[in-house]
PDB file of C-alpha atoms in Angstrom:
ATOM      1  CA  UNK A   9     -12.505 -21.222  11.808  1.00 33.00           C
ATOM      2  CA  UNK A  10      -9.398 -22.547  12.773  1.00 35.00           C
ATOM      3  CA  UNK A  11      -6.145 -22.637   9.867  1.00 36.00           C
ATOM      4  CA  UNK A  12      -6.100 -25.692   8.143  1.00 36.00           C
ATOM      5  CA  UNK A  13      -2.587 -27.111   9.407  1.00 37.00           C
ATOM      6  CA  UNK A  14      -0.235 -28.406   6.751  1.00 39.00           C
ATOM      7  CA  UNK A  15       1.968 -30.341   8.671  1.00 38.00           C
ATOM      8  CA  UNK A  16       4.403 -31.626   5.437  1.00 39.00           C
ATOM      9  CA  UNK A  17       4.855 -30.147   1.539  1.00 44.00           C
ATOM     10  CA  UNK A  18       8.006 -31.964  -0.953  1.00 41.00           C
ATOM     11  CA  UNK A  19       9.487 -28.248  -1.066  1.00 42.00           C
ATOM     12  CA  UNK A  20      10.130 -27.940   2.755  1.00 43.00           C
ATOM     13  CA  UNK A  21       8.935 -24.780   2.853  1.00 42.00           C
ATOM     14  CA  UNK A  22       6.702 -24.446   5.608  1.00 46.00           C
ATOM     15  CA  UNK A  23       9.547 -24.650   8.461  1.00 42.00           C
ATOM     16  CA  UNK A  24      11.299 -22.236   6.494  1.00 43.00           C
ATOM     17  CA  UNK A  25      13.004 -19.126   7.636  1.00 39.00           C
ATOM     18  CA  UNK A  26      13.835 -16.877   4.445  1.00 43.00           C
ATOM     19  CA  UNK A  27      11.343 -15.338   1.851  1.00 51.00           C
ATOM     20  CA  UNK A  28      10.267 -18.064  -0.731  1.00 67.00           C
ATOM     21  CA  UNK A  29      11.066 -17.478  -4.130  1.00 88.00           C
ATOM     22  CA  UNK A  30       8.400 -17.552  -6.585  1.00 91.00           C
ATOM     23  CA  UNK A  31       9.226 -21.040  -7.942  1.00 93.00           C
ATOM     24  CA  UNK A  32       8.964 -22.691  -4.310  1.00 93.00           C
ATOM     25  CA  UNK A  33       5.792 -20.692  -4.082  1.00 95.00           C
ATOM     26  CA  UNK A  34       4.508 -22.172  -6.983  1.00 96.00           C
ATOM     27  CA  UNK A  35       5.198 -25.870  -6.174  1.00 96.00           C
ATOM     28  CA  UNK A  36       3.706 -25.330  -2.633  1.00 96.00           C
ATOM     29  CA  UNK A  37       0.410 -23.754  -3.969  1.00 97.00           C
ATOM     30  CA  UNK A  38       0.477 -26.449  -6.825  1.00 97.00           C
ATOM     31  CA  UNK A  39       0.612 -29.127  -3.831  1.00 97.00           C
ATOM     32  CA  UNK A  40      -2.395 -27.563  -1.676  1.00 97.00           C
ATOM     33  CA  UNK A  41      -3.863 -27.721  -4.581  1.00 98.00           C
ATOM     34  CA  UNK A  42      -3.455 -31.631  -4.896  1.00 98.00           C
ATOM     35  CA  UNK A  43      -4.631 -31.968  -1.339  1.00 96.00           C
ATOM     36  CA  UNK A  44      -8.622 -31.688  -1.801  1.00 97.00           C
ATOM     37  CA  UNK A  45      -9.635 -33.216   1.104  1.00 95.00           C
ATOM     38  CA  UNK A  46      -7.909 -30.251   3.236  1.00 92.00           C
ATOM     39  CA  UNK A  47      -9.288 -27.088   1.339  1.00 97.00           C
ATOM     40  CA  UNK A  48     -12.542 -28.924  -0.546  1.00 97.00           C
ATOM     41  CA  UNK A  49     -14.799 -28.947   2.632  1.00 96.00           C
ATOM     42  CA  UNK A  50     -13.893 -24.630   3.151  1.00 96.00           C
ATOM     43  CA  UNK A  51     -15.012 -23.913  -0.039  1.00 97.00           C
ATOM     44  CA  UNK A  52     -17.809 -21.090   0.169  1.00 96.00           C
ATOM     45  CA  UNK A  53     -19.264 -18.706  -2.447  1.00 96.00           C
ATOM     46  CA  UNK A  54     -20.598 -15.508  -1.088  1.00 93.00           C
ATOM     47  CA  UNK A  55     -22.760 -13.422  -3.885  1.00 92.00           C
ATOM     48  CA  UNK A  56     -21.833  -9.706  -4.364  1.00 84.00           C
ATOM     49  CA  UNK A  57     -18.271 -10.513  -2.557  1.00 84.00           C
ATOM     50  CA  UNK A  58     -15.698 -12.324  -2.472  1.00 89.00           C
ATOM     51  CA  UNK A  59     -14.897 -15.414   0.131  1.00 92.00           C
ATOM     52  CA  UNK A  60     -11.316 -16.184   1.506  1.00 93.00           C
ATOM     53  CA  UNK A  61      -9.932 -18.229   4.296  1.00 93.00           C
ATOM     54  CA  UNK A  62      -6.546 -18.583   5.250  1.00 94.00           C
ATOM     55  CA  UNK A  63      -5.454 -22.291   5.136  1.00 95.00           C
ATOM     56  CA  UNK A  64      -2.107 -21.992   6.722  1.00 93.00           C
ATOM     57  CA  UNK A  65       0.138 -19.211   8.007  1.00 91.00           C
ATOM     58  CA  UNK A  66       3.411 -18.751   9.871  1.00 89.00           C
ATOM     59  CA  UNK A  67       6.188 -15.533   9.864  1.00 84.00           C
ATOM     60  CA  UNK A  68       7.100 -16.597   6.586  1.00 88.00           C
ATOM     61  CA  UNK A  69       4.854 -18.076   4.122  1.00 93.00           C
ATOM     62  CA  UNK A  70       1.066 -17.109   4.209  1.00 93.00           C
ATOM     63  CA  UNK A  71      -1.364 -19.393   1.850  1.00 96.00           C
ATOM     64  CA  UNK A  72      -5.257 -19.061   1.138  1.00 95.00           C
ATOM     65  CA  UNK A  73      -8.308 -20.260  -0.470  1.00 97.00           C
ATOM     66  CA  UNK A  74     -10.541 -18.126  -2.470  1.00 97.00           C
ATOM     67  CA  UNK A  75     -13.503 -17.753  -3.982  1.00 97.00           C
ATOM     68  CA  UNK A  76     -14.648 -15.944  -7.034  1.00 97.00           C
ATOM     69  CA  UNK A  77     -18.286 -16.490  -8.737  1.00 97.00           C
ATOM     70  CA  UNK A  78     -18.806 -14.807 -12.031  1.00 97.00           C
ATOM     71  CA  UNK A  79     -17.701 -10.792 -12.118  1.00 95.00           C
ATOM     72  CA  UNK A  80     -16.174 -10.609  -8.537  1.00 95.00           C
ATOM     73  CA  UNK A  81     -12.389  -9.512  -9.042  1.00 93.00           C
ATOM     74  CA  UNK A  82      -9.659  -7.778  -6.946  1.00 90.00           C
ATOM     75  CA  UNK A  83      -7.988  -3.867  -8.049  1.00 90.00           C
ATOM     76  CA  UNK A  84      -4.912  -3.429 -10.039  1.00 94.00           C
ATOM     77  CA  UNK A  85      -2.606  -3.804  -6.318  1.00 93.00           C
ATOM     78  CA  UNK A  86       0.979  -5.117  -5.807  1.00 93.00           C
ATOM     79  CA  UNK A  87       1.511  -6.961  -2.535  1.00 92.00           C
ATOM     80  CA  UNK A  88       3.880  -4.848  -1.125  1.00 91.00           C
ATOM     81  CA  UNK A  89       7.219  -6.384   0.179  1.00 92.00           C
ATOM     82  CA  UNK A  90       5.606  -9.922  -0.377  1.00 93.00           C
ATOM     83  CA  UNK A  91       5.823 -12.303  -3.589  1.00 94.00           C
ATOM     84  CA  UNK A  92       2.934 -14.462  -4.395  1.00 95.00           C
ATOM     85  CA  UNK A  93       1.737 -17.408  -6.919  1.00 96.00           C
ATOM     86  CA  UNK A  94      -1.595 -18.739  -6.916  1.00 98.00           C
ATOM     87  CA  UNK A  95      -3.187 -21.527  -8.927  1.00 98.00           C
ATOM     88  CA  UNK A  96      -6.765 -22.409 -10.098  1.00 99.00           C
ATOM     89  CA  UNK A  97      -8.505 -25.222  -8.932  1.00 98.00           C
ATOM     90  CA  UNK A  98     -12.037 -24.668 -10.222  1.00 98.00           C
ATOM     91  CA  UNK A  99     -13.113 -22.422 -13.366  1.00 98.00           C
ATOM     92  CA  UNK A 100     -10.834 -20.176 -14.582  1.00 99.00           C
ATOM     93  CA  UNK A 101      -9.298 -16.350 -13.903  1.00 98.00           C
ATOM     94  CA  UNK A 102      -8.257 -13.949 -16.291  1.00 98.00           C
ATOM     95  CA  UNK A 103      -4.752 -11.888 -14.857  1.00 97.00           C
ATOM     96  CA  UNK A 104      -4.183  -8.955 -15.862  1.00 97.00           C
ATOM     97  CA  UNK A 105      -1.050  -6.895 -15.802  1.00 95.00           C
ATOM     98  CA  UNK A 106       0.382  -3.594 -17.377  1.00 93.00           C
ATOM     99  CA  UNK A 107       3.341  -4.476 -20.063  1.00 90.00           C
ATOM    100  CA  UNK A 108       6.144  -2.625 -20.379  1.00 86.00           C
ATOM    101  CA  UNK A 109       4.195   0.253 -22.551  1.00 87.00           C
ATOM    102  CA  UNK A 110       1.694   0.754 -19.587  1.00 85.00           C
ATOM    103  CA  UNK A 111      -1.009  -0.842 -21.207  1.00 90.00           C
ATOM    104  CA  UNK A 112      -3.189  -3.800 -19.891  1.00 94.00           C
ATOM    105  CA  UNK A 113      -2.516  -7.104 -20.669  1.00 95.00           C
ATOM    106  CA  UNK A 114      -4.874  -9.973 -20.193  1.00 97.00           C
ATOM    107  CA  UNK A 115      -3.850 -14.043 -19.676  1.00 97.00           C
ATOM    108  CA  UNK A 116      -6.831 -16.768 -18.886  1.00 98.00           C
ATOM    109  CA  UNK A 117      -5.751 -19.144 -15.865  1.00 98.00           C
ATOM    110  CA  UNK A 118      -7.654 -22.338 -16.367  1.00 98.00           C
ATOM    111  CA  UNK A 119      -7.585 -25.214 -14.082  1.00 98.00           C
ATOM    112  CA  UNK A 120      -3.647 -25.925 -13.019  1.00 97.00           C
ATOM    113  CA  UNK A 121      -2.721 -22.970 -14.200  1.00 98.00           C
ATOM    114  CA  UNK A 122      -0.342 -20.836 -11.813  1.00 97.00           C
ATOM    115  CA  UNK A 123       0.285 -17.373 -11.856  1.00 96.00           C
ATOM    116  CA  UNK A 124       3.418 -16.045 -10.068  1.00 96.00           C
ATOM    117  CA  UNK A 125       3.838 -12.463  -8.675  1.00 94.00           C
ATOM    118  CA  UNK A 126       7.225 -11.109  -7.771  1.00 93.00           C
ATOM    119  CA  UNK A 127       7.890  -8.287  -5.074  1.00 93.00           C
ATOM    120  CA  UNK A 128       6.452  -4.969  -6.841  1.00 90.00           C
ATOM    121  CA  UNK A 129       4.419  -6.612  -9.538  1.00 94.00           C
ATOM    122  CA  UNK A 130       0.953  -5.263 -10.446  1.00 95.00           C
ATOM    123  CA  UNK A 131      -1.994  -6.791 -11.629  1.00 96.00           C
ATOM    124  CA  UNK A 132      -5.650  -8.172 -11.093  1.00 96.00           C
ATOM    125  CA  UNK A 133      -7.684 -10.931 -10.820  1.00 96.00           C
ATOM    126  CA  UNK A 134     -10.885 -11.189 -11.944  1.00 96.00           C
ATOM    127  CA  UNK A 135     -13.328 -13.820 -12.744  1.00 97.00           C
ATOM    128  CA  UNK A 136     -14.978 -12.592 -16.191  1.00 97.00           C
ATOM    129  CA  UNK A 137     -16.377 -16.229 -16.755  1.00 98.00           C
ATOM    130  CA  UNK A 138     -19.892 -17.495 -16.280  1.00 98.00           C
ATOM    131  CA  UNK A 139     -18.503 -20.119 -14.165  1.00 98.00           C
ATOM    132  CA  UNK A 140     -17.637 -20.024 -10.280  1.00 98.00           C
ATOM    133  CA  UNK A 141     -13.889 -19.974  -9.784  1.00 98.00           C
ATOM    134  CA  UNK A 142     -11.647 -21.364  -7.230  1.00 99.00           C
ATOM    135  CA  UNK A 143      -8.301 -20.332  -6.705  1.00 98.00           C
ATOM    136  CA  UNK A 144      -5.344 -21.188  -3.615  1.00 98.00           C
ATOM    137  CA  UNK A 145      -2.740 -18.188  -2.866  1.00 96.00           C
ATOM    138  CA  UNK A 146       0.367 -18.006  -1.188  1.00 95.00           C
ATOM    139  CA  UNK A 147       2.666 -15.302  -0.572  1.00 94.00           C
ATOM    140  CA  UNK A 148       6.487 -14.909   1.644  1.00 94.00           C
ATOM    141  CA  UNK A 149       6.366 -13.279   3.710  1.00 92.00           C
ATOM    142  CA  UNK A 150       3.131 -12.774   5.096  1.00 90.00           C
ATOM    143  CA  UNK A 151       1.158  -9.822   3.396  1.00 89.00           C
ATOM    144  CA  UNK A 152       1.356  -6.625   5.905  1.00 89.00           C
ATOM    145  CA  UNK A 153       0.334  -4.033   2.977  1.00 91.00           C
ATOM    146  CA  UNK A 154      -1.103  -3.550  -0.366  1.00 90.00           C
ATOM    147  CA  UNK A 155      -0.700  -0.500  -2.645  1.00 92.00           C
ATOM    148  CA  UNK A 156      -3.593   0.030  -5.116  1.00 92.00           C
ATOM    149  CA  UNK A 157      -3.488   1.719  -8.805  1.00 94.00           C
ATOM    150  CA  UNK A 158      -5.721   3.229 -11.141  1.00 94.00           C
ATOM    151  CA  UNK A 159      -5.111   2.669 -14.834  1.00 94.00           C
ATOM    152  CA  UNK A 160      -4.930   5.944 -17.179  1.00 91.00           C
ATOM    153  CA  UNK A 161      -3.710   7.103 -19.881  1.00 88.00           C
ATOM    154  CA  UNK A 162      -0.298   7.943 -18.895  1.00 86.00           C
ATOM    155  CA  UNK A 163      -0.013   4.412 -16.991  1.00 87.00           C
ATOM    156  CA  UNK A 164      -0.433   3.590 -13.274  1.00 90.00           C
ATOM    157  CA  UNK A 165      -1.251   5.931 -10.565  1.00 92.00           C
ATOM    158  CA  UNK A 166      -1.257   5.089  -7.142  1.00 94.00           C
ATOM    159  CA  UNK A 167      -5.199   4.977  -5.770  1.00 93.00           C
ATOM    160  CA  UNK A 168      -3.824   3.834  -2.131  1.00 93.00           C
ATOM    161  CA  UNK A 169      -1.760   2.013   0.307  1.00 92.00           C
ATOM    162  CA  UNK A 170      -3.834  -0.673   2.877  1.00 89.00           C
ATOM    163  CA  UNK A 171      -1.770  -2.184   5.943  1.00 89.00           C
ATOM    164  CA  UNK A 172      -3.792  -5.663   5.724  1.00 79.00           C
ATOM    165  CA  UNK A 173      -2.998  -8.848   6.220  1.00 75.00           C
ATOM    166  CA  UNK A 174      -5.866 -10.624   3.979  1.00 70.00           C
ATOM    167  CA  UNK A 175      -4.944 -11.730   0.523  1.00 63.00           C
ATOM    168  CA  UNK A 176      -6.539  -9.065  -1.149  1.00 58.00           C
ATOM    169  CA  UNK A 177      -9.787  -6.385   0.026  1.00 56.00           C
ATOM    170  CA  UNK A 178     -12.027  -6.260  -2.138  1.00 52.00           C
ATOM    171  CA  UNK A 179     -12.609  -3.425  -4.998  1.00 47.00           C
ATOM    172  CA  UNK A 180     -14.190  -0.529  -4.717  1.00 42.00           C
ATOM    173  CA  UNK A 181     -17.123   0.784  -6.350  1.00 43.00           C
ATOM    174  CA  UNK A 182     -16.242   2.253 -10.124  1.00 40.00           C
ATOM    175  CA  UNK A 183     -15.882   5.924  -9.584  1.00 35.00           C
ATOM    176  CA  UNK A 184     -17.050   8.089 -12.268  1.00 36.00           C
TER     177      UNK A 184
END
């Protein structure tokens, strides 16, 4: 499938040559968003995993549409040297991120609700609603890695480090 091209955006950022900050990332997700007729037709659901498609992409900004039917979710992951904000378009997500204290914190993005990740922050996305969600992503600069955590009792521990450049992989299996 070929990107979806999105030739014009109010924030300008598209042609742009620096990282976006998280505010500009914001606005632009907030007006893919708006566009329906350019993501609507993409939409997919795909049981037992997640579906993503990238709509647009270029050395500096990277956005996507994704998926999420009821108990599909990503791992506690940062996205390496890349900030991100995404916003719902279709059911809602529940965020969750550690808090200064280490434990897990849990917000409910419904629909227009955007969620904004700087450069280091952790947390996960999950859909714990019976619901189908739909959510649109983008990060600066493109994603090129992803470090994954585990959640314990002393805090976060590093699980891995992927070299990607997809949103997010999908979560693995609960270990015992």
């Amino acid at each position: 499938m070929e990107p979806m091209m999105i030739t014009k955006t109010s924030t300008g950022m598209i042609s742009g040559t620096a990282q976006q900050d998280l505010s500009m990332l914001a606005k632009l997700v907030q007006e893919v968003a708006d566009d329906t007729a350019r993501w609507r037709p993409l939409v997919r659901f795909r049981p037992g995993k997640r579906w993503w498609a990238r709509l647009f992409a270029n050395d500096h900004v990277d956005v996507w549409l994704l998926t999420w039917l009821s108990t599909q979710a990503t791992e506690l992951h940062d996205h390496g040297d890349s900030a991100g904000a995404f916003t719902v378009v279709a059911g809602a997500l529940d965020e969750i991120r550690p808090d200064e204290r280490g434990a897990l914190t849990s917000q409910v993005l419904t629909v227009g609700k955007t969620g904004r990740v700087a450069v280091g922050n952790v947390h996960d996305v999950r859909n714990n609603h019976a619901a189908p969600a739909i959510s649109i992503h983008a990060y600066s600069p493109r994603i090129t890695r992803m470090t994954y955590y585990r959640h314990g009792p002393n805090g976060l521990s590093v699980a891995r480090t992927d070299v990607t450049d997809e949103p997010e992989q999908d979560p693995l299996p609960e270990r015992p």
